mmCIF file of C-alpha atoms in Angstrom:
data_model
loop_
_atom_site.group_PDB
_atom_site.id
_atom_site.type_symbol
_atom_site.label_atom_id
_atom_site.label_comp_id
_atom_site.label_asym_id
_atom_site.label_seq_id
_atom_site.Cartn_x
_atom_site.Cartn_y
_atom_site.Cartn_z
ATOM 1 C CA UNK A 1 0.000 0.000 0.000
ATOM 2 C CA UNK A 2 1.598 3.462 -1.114
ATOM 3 C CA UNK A 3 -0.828 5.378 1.131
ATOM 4 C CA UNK A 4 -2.399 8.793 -0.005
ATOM 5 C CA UNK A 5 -0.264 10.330 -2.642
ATOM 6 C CA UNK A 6 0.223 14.081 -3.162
ATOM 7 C CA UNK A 7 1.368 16.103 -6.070
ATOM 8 C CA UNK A 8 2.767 18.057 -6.249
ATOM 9 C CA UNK A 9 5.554 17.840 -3.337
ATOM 10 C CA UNK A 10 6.278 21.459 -3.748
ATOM 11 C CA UNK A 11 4.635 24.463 -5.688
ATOM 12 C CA UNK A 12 5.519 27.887 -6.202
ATOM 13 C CA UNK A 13 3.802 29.959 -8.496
ATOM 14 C CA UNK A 14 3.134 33.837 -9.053
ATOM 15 C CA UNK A 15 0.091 35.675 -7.548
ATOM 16 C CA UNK A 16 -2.719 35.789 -10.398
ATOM 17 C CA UNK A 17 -1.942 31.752 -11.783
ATOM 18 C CA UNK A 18 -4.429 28.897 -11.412
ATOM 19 C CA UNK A 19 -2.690 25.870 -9.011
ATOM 20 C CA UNK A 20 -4.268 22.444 -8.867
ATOM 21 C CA UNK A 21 -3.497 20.206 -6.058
ATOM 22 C CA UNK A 22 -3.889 16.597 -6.806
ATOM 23 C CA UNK A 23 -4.467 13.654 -4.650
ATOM 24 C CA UNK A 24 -4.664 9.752 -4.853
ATOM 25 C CA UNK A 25 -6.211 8.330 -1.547
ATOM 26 C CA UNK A 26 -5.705 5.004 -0.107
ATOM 27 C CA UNK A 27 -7.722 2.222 -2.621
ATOM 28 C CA UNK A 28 -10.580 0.770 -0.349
ATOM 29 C CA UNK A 29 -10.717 4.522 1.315
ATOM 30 C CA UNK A 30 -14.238 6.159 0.919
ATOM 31 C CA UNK A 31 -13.855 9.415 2.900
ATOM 32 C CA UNK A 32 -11.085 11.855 1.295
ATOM 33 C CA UNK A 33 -10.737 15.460 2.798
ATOM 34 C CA UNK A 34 -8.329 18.208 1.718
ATOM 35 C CA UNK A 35 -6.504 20.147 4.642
ATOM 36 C CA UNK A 36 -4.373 23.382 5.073
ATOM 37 C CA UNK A 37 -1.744 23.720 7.341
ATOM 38 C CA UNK A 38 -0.330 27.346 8.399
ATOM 39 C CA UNK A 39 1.747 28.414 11.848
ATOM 40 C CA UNK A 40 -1.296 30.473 12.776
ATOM 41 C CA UNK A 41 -4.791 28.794 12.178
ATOM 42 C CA UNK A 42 -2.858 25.021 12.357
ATOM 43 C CA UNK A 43 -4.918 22.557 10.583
ATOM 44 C CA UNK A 44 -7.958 23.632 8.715
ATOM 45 C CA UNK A 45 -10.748 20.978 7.146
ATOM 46 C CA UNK A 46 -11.375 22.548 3.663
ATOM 47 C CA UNK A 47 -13.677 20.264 1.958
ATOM 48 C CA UNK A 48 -14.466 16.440 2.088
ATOM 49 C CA UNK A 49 -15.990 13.754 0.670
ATOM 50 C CA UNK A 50 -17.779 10.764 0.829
ATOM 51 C CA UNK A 51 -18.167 7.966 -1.789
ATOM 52 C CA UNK A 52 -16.674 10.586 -4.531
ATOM 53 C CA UNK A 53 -19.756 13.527 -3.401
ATOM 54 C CA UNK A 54 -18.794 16.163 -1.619
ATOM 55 C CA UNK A 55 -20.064 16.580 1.855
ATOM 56 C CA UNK A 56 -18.942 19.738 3.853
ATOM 57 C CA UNK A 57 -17.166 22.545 1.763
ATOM 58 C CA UNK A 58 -17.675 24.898 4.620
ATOM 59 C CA UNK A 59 -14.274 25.378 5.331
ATOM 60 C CA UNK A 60 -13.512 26.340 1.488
ATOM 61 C CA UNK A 61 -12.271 30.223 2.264
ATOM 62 C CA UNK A 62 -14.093 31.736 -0.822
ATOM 63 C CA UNK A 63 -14.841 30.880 -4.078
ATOM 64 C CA UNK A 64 -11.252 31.131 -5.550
ATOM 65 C CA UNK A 65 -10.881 27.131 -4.244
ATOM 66 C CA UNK A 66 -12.652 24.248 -5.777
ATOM 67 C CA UNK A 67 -12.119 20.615 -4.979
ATOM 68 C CA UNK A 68 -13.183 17.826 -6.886
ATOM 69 C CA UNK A 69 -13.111 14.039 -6.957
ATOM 70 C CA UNK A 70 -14.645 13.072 -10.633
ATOM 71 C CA UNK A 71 -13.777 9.068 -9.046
ATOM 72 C CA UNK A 72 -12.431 6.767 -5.817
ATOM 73 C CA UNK A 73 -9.171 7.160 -6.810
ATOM 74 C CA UNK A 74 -8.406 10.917 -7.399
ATOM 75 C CA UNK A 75 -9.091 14.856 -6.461
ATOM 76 C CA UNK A 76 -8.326 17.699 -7.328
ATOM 77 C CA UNK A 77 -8.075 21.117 -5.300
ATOM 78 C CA UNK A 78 -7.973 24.006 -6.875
ATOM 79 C CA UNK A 79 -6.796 28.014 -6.589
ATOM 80 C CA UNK A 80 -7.919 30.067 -9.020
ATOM 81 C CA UNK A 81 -6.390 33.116 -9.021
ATOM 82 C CA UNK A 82 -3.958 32.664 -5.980
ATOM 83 C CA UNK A 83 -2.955 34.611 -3.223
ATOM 84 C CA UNK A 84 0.199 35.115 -1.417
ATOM 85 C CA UNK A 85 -2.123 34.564 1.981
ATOM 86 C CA UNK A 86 -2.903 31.284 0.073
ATOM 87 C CA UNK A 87 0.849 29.988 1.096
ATOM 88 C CA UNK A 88 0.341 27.335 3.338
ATOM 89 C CA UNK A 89 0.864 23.202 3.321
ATOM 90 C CA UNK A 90 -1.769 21.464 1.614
ATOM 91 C CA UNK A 91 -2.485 18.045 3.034
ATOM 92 C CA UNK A 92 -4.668 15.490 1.592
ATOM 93 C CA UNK A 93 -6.168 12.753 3.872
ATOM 94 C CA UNK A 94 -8.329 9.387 3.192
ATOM 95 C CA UNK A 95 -10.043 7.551 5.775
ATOM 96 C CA UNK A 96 -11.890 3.931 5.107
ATOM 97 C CA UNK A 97 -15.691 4.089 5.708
ATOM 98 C CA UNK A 98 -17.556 7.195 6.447
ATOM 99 C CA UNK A 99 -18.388 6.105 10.286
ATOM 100 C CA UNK A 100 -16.344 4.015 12.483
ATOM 101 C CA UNK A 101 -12.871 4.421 14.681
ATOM 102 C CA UNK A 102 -10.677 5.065 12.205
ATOM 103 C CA UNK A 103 -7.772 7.406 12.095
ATOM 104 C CA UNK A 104 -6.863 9.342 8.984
ATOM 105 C CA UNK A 105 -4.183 8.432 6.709
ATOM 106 C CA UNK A 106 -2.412 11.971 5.412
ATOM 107 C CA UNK A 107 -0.341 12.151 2.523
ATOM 108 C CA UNK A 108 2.994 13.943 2.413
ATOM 109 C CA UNK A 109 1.385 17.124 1.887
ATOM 110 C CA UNK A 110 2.200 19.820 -1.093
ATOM 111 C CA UNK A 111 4.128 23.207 -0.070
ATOM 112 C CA UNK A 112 2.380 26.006 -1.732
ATOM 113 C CA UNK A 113 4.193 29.310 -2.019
ATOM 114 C CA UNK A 114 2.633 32.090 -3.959
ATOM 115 C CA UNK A 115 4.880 35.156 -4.296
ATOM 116 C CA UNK B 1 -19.913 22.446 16.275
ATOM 117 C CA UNK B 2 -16.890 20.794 18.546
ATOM 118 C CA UNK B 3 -14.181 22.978 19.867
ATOM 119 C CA UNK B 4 -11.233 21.211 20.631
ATOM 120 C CA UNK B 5 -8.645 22.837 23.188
ATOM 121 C CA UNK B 6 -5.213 21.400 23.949
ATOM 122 C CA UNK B 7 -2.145 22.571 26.813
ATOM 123 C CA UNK B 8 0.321 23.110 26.835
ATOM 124 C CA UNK B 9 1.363 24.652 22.958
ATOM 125 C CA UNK B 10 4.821 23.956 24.239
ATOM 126 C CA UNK B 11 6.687 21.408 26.508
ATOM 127 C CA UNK B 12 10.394 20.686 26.779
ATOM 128 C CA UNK B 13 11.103 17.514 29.083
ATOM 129 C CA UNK B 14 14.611 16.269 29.944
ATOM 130 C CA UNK B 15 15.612 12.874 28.088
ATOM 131 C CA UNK B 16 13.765 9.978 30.084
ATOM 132 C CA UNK B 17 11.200 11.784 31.962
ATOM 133 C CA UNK B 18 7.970 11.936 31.112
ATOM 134 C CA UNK B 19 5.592 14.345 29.176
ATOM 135 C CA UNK B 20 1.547 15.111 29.642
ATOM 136 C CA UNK B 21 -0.479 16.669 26.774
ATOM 137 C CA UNK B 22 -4.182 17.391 27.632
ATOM 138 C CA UNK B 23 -7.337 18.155 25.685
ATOM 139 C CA UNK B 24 -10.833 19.118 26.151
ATOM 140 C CA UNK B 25 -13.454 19.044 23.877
ATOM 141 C CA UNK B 26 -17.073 20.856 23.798
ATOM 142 C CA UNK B 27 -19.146 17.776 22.164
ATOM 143 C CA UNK B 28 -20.525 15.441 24.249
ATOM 144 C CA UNK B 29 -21.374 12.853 21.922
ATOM 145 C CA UNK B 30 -17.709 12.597 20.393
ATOM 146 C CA UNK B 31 -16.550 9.550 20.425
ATOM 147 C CA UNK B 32 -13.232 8.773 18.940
ATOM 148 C CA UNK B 33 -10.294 10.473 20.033
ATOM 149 C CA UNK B 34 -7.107 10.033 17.590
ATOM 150 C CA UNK B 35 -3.478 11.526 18.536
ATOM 151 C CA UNK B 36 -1.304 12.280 15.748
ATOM 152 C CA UNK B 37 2.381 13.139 15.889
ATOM 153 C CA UNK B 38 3.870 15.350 13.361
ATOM 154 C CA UNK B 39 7.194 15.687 13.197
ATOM 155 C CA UNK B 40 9.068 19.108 10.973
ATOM 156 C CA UNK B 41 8.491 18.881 7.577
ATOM 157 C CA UNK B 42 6.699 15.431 7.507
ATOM 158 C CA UNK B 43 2.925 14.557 7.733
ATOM 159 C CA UNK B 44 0.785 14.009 11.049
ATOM 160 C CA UNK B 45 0.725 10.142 11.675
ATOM 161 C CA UNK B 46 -1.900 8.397 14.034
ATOM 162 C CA UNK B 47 0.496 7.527 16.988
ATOM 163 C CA UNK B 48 -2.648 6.464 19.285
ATOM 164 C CA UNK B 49 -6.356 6.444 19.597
ATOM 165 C CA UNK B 50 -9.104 5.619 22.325
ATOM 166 C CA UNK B 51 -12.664 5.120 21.966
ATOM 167 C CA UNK B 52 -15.632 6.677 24.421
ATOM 168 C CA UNK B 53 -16.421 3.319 25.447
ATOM 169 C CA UNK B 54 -12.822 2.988 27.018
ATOM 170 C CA UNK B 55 -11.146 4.713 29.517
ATOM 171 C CA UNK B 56 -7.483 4.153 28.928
ATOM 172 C CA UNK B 57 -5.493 2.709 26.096
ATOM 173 C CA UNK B 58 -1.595 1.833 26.331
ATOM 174 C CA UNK B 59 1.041 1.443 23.501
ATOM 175 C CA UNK B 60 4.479 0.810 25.380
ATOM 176 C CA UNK B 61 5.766 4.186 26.025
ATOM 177 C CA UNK B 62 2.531 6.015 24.714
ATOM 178 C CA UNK B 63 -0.908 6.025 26.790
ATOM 179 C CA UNK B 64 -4.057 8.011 26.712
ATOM 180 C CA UNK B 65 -6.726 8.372 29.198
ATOM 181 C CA UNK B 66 -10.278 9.839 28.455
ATOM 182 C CA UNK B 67 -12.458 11.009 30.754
ATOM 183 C CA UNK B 68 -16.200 11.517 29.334
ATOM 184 C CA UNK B 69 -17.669 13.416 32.242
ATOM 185 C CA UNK B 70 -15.101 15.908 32.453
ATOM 186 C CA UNK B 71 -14.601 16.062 28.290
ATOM 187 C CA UNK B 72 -11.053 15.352 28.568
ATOM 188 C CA UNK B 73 -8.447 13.241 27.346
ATOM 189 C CA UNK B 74 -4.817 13.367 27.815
ATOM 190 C CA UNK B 75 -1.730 11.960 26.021
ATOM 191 C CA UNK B 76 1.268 10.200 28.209
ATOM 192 C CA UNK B 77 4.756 9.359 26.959
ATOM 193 C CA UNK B 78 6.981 8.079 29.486
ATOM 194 C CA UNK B 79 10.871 7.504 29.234
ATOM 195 C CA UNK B 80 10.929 10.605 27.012
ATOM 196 C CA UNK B 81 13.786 10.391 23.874
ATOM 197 C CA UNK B 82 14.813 12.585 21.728
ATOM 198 C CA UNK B 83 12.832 11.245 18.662
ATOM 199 C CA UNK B 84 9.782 11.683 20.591
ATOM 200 C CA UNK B 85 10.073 15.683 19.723
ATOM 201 C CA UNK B 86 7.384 16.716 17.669
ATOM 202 C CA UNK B 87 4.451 18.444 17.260
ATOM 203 C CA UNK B 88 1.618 16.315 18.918
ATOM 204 C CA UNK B 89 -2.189 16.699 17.339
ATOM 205 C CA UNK B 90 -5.000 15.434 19.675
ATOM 206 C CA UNK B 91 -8.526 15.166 18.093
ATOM 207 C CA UNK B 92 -12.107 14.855 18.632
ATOM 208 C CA UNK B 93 -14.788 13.140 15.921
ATOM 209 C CA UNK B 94 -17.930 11.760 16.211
ATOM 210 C CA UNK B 95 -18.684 11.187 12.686
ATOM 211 C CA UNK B 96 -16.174 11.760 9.918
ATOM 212 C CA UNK B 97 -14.986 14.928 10.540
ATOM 213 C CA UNK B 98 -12.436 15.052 13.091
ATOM 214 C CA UNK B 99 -11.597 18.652 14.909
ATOM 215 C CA UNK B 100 -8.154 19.001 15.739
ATOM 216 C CA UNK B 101 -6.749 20.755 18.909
ATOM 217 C CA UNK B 102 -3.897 23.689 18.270
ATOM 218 C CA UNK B 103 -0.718 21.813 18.367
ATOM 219 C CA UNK B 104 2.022 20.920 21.459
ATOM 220 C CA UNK B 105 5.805 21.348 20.182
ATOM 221 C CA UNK B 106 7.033 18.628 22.752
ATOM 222 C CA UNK B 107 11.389 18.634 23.069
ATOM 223 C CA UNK B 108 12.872 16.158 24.754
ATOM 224 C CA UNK B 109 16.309 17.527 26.213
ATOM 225 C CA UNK B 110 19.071 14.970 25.257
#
């Protein structure tokens, strides 16, 4: 098992330009949420879903970020146009089942910069 | 929704002893309490977990306690070494969101 993939590792990118985030959760895995990690808000739930639909985008900061998951095996967040505020580590996370006592899995996480 | 608190945001131990991370959480009908351990640069892993059906879980050095009256739970790491320092995540979910207390930056003092 590779566990939950991120791409990319790092990202840096001019204010104004599109970035997609892209994920690969564990196979079996039916719950997949996006997370951002900064020094002063720690980590914040973004978006998730269950079975491929999305179920709570409240955390989504405005409408410059979409996520996706068009199947079981991949989504996609996305920054369109980005911010330097938008800096932050971007974890991706799957989780098997949507109830039960089970921990999430993170991937490695993607370093966004925007300068 | 839950609120998830956790003290200290910073502990330094000497190599050895031992080191106590607490949490309290607002929800009374959470129910699974993960602890993650994230160490600089790399990605939280699930060190521990405990259900609300169980008061105390051990894993060698690592233990947590809950207590469900008091909506708290508390990590424990005894004989303390220097791979132990990290940043320590506790957690509260009853469903399958989990809300994530603010962090402890534990150093262990060789």
């Amino acid at each position: 098992d590779a566990g939950v993939i991120q791409s990319p590792r790092h990202e840096v990118t001019e204010m104004g330009q599109e970035v997609t985030l892209r994920c690969k959760p564990i196979s079996g895995h039916n719950s997949l949420f996006w997370y951002r990690q900064t020094m002063m808000r720690g980590l914040e739930l973004l978006i998730y879903f269950n079975n491929n639909v999305p179920i709570d985008d409240s955390g989504m900061p405005e409408d410059r970020f979409s996520a996706k998951m068009p199947n079981a095996s991949f989504s996609t967040l996305k920054i369109q146009p980005s911010e330097p505020r938008d800096s932050a580590v971007y974890f991706c996370a799957s989780r098997p089942g949507s109830k039960g006592d089970y921990g999430y899995t993170f991937g490695s996480g993607t370093r966004l910069t925007v300068v | 929704g839950e609120n998830v608190e956790q003290h200290p945001s910073t502990l330094s131990v000497q190599e050895g002893d031992s080191a106590v991370i607490k949490c309290t959480y607002s929800d009374s009908a959470s129910n699974y309490f993960p602890w993650y351990k994230q160490e600089l640069g790399k990605r939280p892993q699930l060190i521990i977990d405990i259900r609300s059906n169980v008061g105390e879980k051990k894993d060698q050095r690592i233990a947590v306690t809950l207590n469900k009256t008091a909506k708290h739970f508390s990590l424990h790491i005894t004989e303390t070494q220097p791979e132990d320092s990290a940043v320590y995540f506790c957690a509260a979910s009853r469903g399958n969101q989990f809300y994530f207390g603010t962090g402890t930056s534990l150093t262990v003092i060789p």
